[in-house]
CSV table of C-alpha atoms in Angstrom, one decimal:
chain,number,residue,atom,x,y,z
A,686,MET,CA,16.8,-18.6,-0.6
A,687,ALA,CA,15.1,-21.6,0.9
A,688,ARG,CA,16.6,-24.9,-0.2
A,689,PHE,CA,13.6,-27.0,0.7
A,690,ARG,CA,9.9,-26.6,-0.2
A,691,LYS,CA,6.8,-28.5,0.8
A,692,ILE,CA,4.6,-29.9,-1.9
A,693,ASP,CA,1.4,-31.3,-0.6
A,694,THR,CA,0.6,-34.7,-2.2
A,695,ARG,CA,-3.0,-33.7,-2.5
A,696,ILE,CA,-2.0,-31.4,-5.4
A,697,TRP,CA,-2.9,-34.4,-7.6
A,698,ASN,CA,-6.5,-34.1,-6.4
A,699,ASP,CA,-6.6,-30.3,-7.0
A,700,GLN,CA,-9.0,-29.3,-9.8
A,701,LYS,CA,-7.0,-26.3,-11.0
A,702,PHE,CA,-3.7,-28.3,-11.1
A,703,ASN,CA,-5.3,-31.2,-12.9
A,704,GLY,CA,-6.8,-28.8,-15.4
A,705,LEU,CA,-3.4,-27.7,-16.5
A,706,SER,CA,-1.7,-29.0,-19.6
A,707,GLU,CA,1.3,-31.2,-19.2
A,708,ASP,CA,3.5,-28.2,-20.0
A,709,GLY,CA,1.5,-26.2,-17.4
A,710,LYS,CA,2.2,-28.7,-14.7
A,711,ILE,CA,5.9,-28.6,-15.5
A,712,VAL,CA,6.0,-24.8,-15.4
A,713,PHE,CA,4.2,-24.7,-12.1
A,714,PHE,CA,6.6,-27.2,-10.5
A,715,LEU,CA,9.5,-25.0,-12.0
A,716,LEU,CA,8.1,-22.0,-10.2
A,717,LEU,CA,7.4,-23.9,-7.0
A,718,THR,CA,10.9,-25.4,-6.8
A,719,HIS,CA,12.9,-22.5,-8.4
A,720,PRO,CA,16.2,-21.9,-6.5
A,721,HIS,CA,15.5,-18.2,-6.4
A,722,LEU,CA,12.0,-18.5,-4.9
A,723,THR,CA,12.0,-16.7,-1.5
A,724,SER,CA,10.5,-18.0,1.8
A,725,ILE,CA,7.4,-15.8,1.2
A,726,GLY,CA,6.7,-17.4,-2.2
A,727,ALA,CA,7.9,-14.7,-4.6
A,728,PHE,CA,11.0,-14.0,-6.7
A,729,ARG,CA,12.3,-11.8,-9.5
A,730,ALA,CA,12.0,-13.5,-12.9
A,731,SER,CA,10.7,-13.0,-16.4
A,732,VAL,CA,9.0,-15.3,-18.9
A,733,PRO,CA,11.9,-15.1,-21.4
A,734,GLY,CA,14.4,-15.9,-18.7
A,735,LEU,CA,12.6,-18.8,-17.3
A,736,SER,CA,11.9,-20.3,-20.7
A,737,ALA,CA,15.7,-20.1,-21.4
A,738,GLU,CA,16.5,-21.9,-18.2
A,739,ILE,CA,14.6,-25.0,-19.3
A,740,GLY,CA,15.5,-24.7,-22.9
A,741,TRP,CA,11.9,-24.0,-24.2
A,742,PRO,CA,10.9,-21.6,-26.9
A,743,VAL,CA,9.3,-18.5,-25.3
A,744,ASP,CA,6.0,-19.1,-27.1
A,745,ARG,CA,5.7,-22.6,-25.6
A,746,PHE,CA,6.6,-21.4,-22.1
A,747,LEU,CA,4.2,-18.4,-22.4
A,748,THR,CA,1.3,-20.7,-23.4
A,749,ALA,CA,1.8,-22.9,-20.3
A,750,PHE,CA,2.4,-19.9,-18.0
A,751,SER,CA,-0.7,-18.1,-19.2
A,752,ASP,CA,-2.8,-21.1,-18.3
A,753,ILE,CA,-1.4,-20.9,-14.7
A,754,LEU,CA,-2.1,-17.2,-14.6
A,755,GLN,CA,-5.7,-17.6,-15.8
A,756,LYS,CA,-6.3,-20.1,-13.0
A,757,GLN,CA,-4.8,-17.6,-10.5
A,758,MET,CA,-2.2,-20.1,-9.3
A,759,VAL,CA,0.5,-17.4,-9.9
A,760,GLN,CA,0.5,-13.6,-10.2
A,761,TYR,CA,2.9,-11.8,-12.5
A,762,ASP,CA,4.0,-8.2,-13.0
A,763,GLU,CA,5.7,-8.3,-16.4
A,764,GLY,CA,7.1,-4.7,-16.1
A,765,ALA,CA,8.7,-5.4,-12.7
A,766,SER,CA,9.7,-9.1,-13.5
A,767,PHE,CA,7.9,-10.0,-10.2
A,768,ILE,CA,6.4,-13.5,-9.8
A,769,TRP,CA,4.3,-14.5,-6.7
A,770,LEU,CA,2.7,-17.8,-5.8
A,771,PRO,CA,-0.3,-16.5,-3.6
A,772,ASN,CA,-0.9,-19.9,-1.9
A,773,PHE,CA,2.7,-20.6,-1.1
A,774,LEU,CA,2.5,-19.8,2.6
A,775,LYS,CA,-0.6,-22.1,2.9
A,776,TYR,CA,1.6,-25.1,2.3
A,777,ASN,CA,4.9,-23.6,3.5
A,778,SER,CA,3.9,-21.9,6.7
A,779,PRO,CA,6.7,-20.4,8.8
A,780,GLU,CA,7.9,-22.8,11.5
A,781,SER,CA,8.7,-20.2,14.0
A,782,PRO,CA,8.5,-16.4,14.7
A,783,ASN,CA,12.2,-16.2,13.8
A,784,VAL,CA,11.4,-17.3,10.2
A,785,VAL,CA,8.9,-14.4,10.0
A,786,ARG,CA,11.5,-11.9,11.3
A,787,ALA,CA,13.8,-13.1,8.5
A,788,TRP,CA,11.3,-12.2,5.8
A,789,GLU,CA,12.6,-8.7,6.0
A,790,ASN,CA,15.9,-9.9,4.5
A,791,VAL,CA,14.3,-11.3,1.4
A,792,LEU,CA,12.4,-8.1,0.5
A,793,ASP,CA,15.5,-6.5,-0.9
A,794,TYR,CA,15.6,-9.2,-3.6
A,795,LEU,CA,12.1,-8.3,-4.8
A,796,PRO,CA,11.4,-5.3,-7.1
A,797,GLU,CA,9.0,-2.6,-6.0
A,798,CYS,CA,5.6,-2.7,-7.6
A,799,SER,CA,1.9,-2.8,-6.7
A,800,LEU,CA,2.0,-6.6,-6.7
A,801,LYS,CA,4.6,-6.5,-4.0
A,802,GLU,CA,2.3,-4.4,-1.9
A,803,ALA,CA,-0.5,-7.0,-2.4
A,804,MET,CA,2.0,-9.7,-1.3
A,805,LEU,CA,2.9,-7.8,1.8
A,806,LYS,CA,-0.8,-7.5,2.8
A,807,ALA,CA,-1.3,-11.2,2.1
A,808,CYS,CA,1.6,-12.1,4.4
A,809,TYR,CA,0.2,-9.8,7.1
A,810,ASP,CA,-3.2,-11.3,6.8
A,811,PHE,CA,-1.7,-14.9,6.9
A,812,CYS,CA,0.2,-14.2,10.1
A,813,LYS,CA,-2.8,-12.8,11.8
A,814,GLN,CA,-4.3,-16.3,11.6
A,815,LEU,CA,-1.3,-17.8,13.4
A,816,PRO,CA,-0.4,-17.5,17.1
A,817,LEU,CA,0.2,-14.0,18.3
A,818,SER,CA,4.0,-14.4,18.5
A,819,PHE,CA,4.0,-14.8,14.7
A,820,SER,CA,2.2,-11.5,13.9
A,821,GLU,CA,4.3,-9.7,16.6
A,822,ALA,CA,7.4,-10.9,14.8
A,823,LEU,CA,6.3,-9.3,11.5
A,824,PRO,CA,8.9,-6.7,10.3
A,825,LYS,CA,7.7,-3.1,10.4
A,826,VAL,CA,7.5,-2.9,6.6
A,827,PHE,CA,4.7,-5.4,6.5
A,828,ARG,CA,2.7,-3.5,9.2
A,829,LYS,CA,3.4,-0.2,7.6
A,830,SER,CA,2.2,-1.4,4.2
A,831,MET,CA,-1.1,-2.6,5.8
A,832,ALA,CA,-1.5,0.7,7.7
A,833,ASN,CA,-0.9,2.7,4.5
A,834,GLN,CA,-3.5,0.7,2.6
A,835,GLU,CA,-6.0,1.1,5.3
A,836,GLN,CA,-5.4,4.8,5.4
A,837,GLU,CA,-5.8,5.0,1.6
A,838,GLN,CA,-9.1,3.2,1.8
A,839,GLU,CA,-10.3,5.5,4.5
A,840,GLN,CA,-9.4,8.5,2.5
A,841,GLU,CA,-11.2,7.1,-0.6
A,842,GLN,CA,-14.4,6.6,1.5
A,843,GLU,CA,-14.1,10.1,3.0
A,844,GLN,CA,-13.7,11.6,-0.4
A,845,GLU,CA,-16.8,9.8,-1.6
A,846,GLN,CA,-18.7,11.1,1.4
A,847,GLU,CA,-17.5,14.7,0.7
A,848,GLN,CA,-18.6,14.4,-2.9
A,849,GLU,CA,-22.0,13.2,-1.8
A,850,GLN,CA,-22.2,16.1,0.7
A,851,LYS,CA,-21.2,18.5,-2.0
A,852,LYS,CA,-24.1,17.3,-4.2
A,853,LYS,CA,-26.5,17.8,-1.2
A,854,ASP,CA,-25.2,21.3,-0.6
A,855,MET,CA,-25.7,22.2,-4.2
A,856,MET,CA,-29.2,21.0,-4.1
A,857,SER,CA,-30.0,23.0,-1.0
A,858,GLY,CA,-28.2,26.1,-2.2
A,859,LYS,CA,-25.4,25.9,0.4
A,860,SER,CA,-22.5,25.7,-2.1
A,861,LYS,CA,-21.5,29.4,-2.2
A,862,ILE,CA,-17.9,30.0,-1.0
A,863,LYS,CA,-17.0,33.2,0.8
A,864,PRO,CA,-14.1,35.1,-1.0
A,865,HIS,CA,-11.9,35.2,2.0
A,866,PHE,CA,-11.9,31.4,2.4
A,867,LYS,CA,-10.4,31.0,-1.1
A,868,LYS,CA,-7.6,33.5,-0.3
A,869,GLU,CA,-6.9,31.8,3.0
A,870,ALA,CA,-6.8,28.4,1.3
A,871,VAL,CA,-4.2,29.7,-1.1
A,872,GLU,CA,-2.1,30.9,1.8
A,873,ILE,CA,-2.4,27.5,3.5
A,874,LEU,CA,-1.4,25.6,0.3
A,875,GLU,CA,1.6,27.9,-0.1
A,876,PHE,CA,2.6,27.2,3.5
A,877,LEU,CA,2.3,23.4,2.9
A,878,ASN,CA,4.5,23.8,-0.2
A,879,GLU,CA,7.1,25.7,1.7
A,880,LYS,CA,7.3,23.4,4.7
A,881,ALA,CA,7.0,20.1,2.9
A,882,ASN,CA,9.1,21.1,-0.2
A,883,ARG,CA,6.1,20.5,-2.5
A,884,ASN,CA,4.7,22.3,-5.5
A,885,TYR,CA,0.9,21.9,-5.2
A,886,ARG,CA,-0.9,24.3,-7.5
A,887,PRO,CA,-3.8,26.4,-6.3
A,888,VAL,CA,-6.3,24.5,-8.4
A,889,LYS,CA,-9.8,23.5,-7.4
A,890,ALA,CA,-8.9,19.9,-6.5
A,891,ASN,CA,-6.4,21.1,-3.9
A,892,LEU,CA,-8.2,24.2,-2.6
A,893,LYS,CA,-11.6,22.6,-2.2
A,894,LEU,CA,-10.5,20.3,0.7
A,895,ILE,CA,-9.0,23.3,2.5
A,896,ILE,CA,-12.0,25.5,1.9
A,897,ASP,CA,-14.3,22.8,3.3
A,898,ARG,CA,-12.3,22.7,6.5
A,899,LEU,CA,-12.4,26.5,6.8
A,900,GLN,CA,-16.1,26.6,6.2
A,901,SER,CA,-16.6,23.9,8.9
A,902,GLY,CA,-15.0,26.2,11.5
A,903,ALA,CA,-11.3,25.6,11.3
A,904,SER,CA,-9.0,28.7,11.5
A,905,ILE,CA,-6.1,29.4,9.2
A,906,ARG,CA,-3.9,29.0,12.3
A,907,ASP,CA,-5.3,25.5,12.9
A,908,CYS,CA,-4.2,24.6,9.4
A,909,PHE,CA,-0.8,26.1,9.7
A,910,GLN,CA,-0.2,24.2,13.0
A,911,ILE,CA,-1.3,20.9,11.5
A,912,ILE,CA,1.0,21.3,8.6
A,913,ALA,CA,3.9,22.2,10.8
A,914,ARG,CA,3.3,19.3,13.2
A,915,LYS,CA,2.8,16.7,10.5
A,916,THR,CA,5.9,17.9,8.5
A,917,ARG,CA,8.0,17.4,11.6
A,918,GLN,CA,6.6,13.9,12.1
A,919,TRP,CA,6.6,12.7,8.5
A,920,LYS,CA,9.0,14.6,6.4
A,921,SER,CA,12.0,12.4,7.2
A,922,ASP,CA,10.0,9.1,7.0
A,923,SER,CA,10.1,7.7,3.5
A,924,LYS,CA,6.9,5.8,4.1
A,925,MET,CA,4.9,8.7,5.5
A,926,SER,CA,6.2,11.7,3.7
A,927,ILE,CA,4.0,11.0,0.7
A,928,TYR,CA,1.0,11.9,2.9
A,929,LEU,CA,2.1,15.5,3.2
A,930,ARG,CA,-0.5,16.4,0.7
A,931,PRO,CA,-3.9,18.2,0.7
A,932,VAL,CA,-6.0,15.0,0.2
A,933,THR,CA,-4.6,13.5,3.4
A,934,LEU,CA,-4.1,16.5,5.6
A,935,PHE,CA,-7.5,18.1,4.9
A,936,ASN,CA,-9.9,15.3,4.4
A,937,ALA,CA,-12.8,15.6,6.9
A,938,THR,CA,-12.1,12.8,9.5
A,939,LYS,CA,-8.3,12.9,9.5
A,940,PHE,CA,-8.2,16.7,9.8
A,941,GLU,CA,-10.3,16.6,12.9
A,942,GLN,CA,-8.0,14.0,14.4
A,943,TYR,CA,-5.0,16.1,13.6
A,944,ARG,CA,-6.7,19.2,15.0
A,945,GLY,CA,-7.4,17.3,18.2
A,946,GLU,CA,-3.7,16.6,18.6
A,947,LEU,CA,-2.9,20.3,18.8
A,948,SER,CA,-2.0,21.6,22.2
A,949,ILE,CA,-4.3,24.2,23.8
A,950,SER,CA,-2.0,25.5,26.5
A,951,LYS,CA,1.1,25.6,24.4
A,952,MET,CA,0.6,26.6,20.7
A,953,GLU,CA,2.7,25.0,18.1
A,954,LYS,CA,5.5,27.1,16.5
A,955,ILE,CA,4.8,27.5,12.8
A,956,ASN,CA,7.1,30.2,11.5
A,957,HIS,CA,10.5,29.1,12.7
A,958,GLU,CA,10.4,25.3,12.4
């Protein structure tokens, strides 16, 4: 962990800091100078543990800590014992791209949680404001986290669009599903379960996306090929394997991209992967 930290003397002019109680200021300086704080401004710790370190009753420490939380000067995941100072990099900016590369080494000391994902995104955004060499030095885990979040956001938007289209179809009387589409959708879902070692049930939430793609002109073979291709690409990748699921493979925009990747001259093998 970093032995030296920068504390801007203008902190004494900061409205949030000056709004803290005396105990709050002590606790904030404890967090900022804690020996376990990493170079990206986060560390594993709990309120009971920190209060014990300075010999305070838990109630006293928690009152001061809660004040800091309320002012958003610190973020805390109690279940994961994860503490993050979101403005840390603003005052402790990496001095070189090598420092950024070394960030990967500190991640193993931080517990997995949604707050950690938010921290990774914040680090990514911060480096984008620095010279290009700093963002290029970012370890892959930071870039993957950002890509995954962007993909999730795109999927949420596409699902909203599909729901809106569904309402329009119902209003116009276009919502009838041909029987053979449902049968083919079940076959496709079973193929996905077999290839990706999943157990998705043939319920409406899973079948609806597949049926929509079939109704839009995709063939059952198209669907089999996409599943086979993405399984080969993603199954052994711990970050991407979670996307071997109907909501990703069969949402409108992504499906057409995956379909466009299929070879016309040389069809994908789907039965003997």
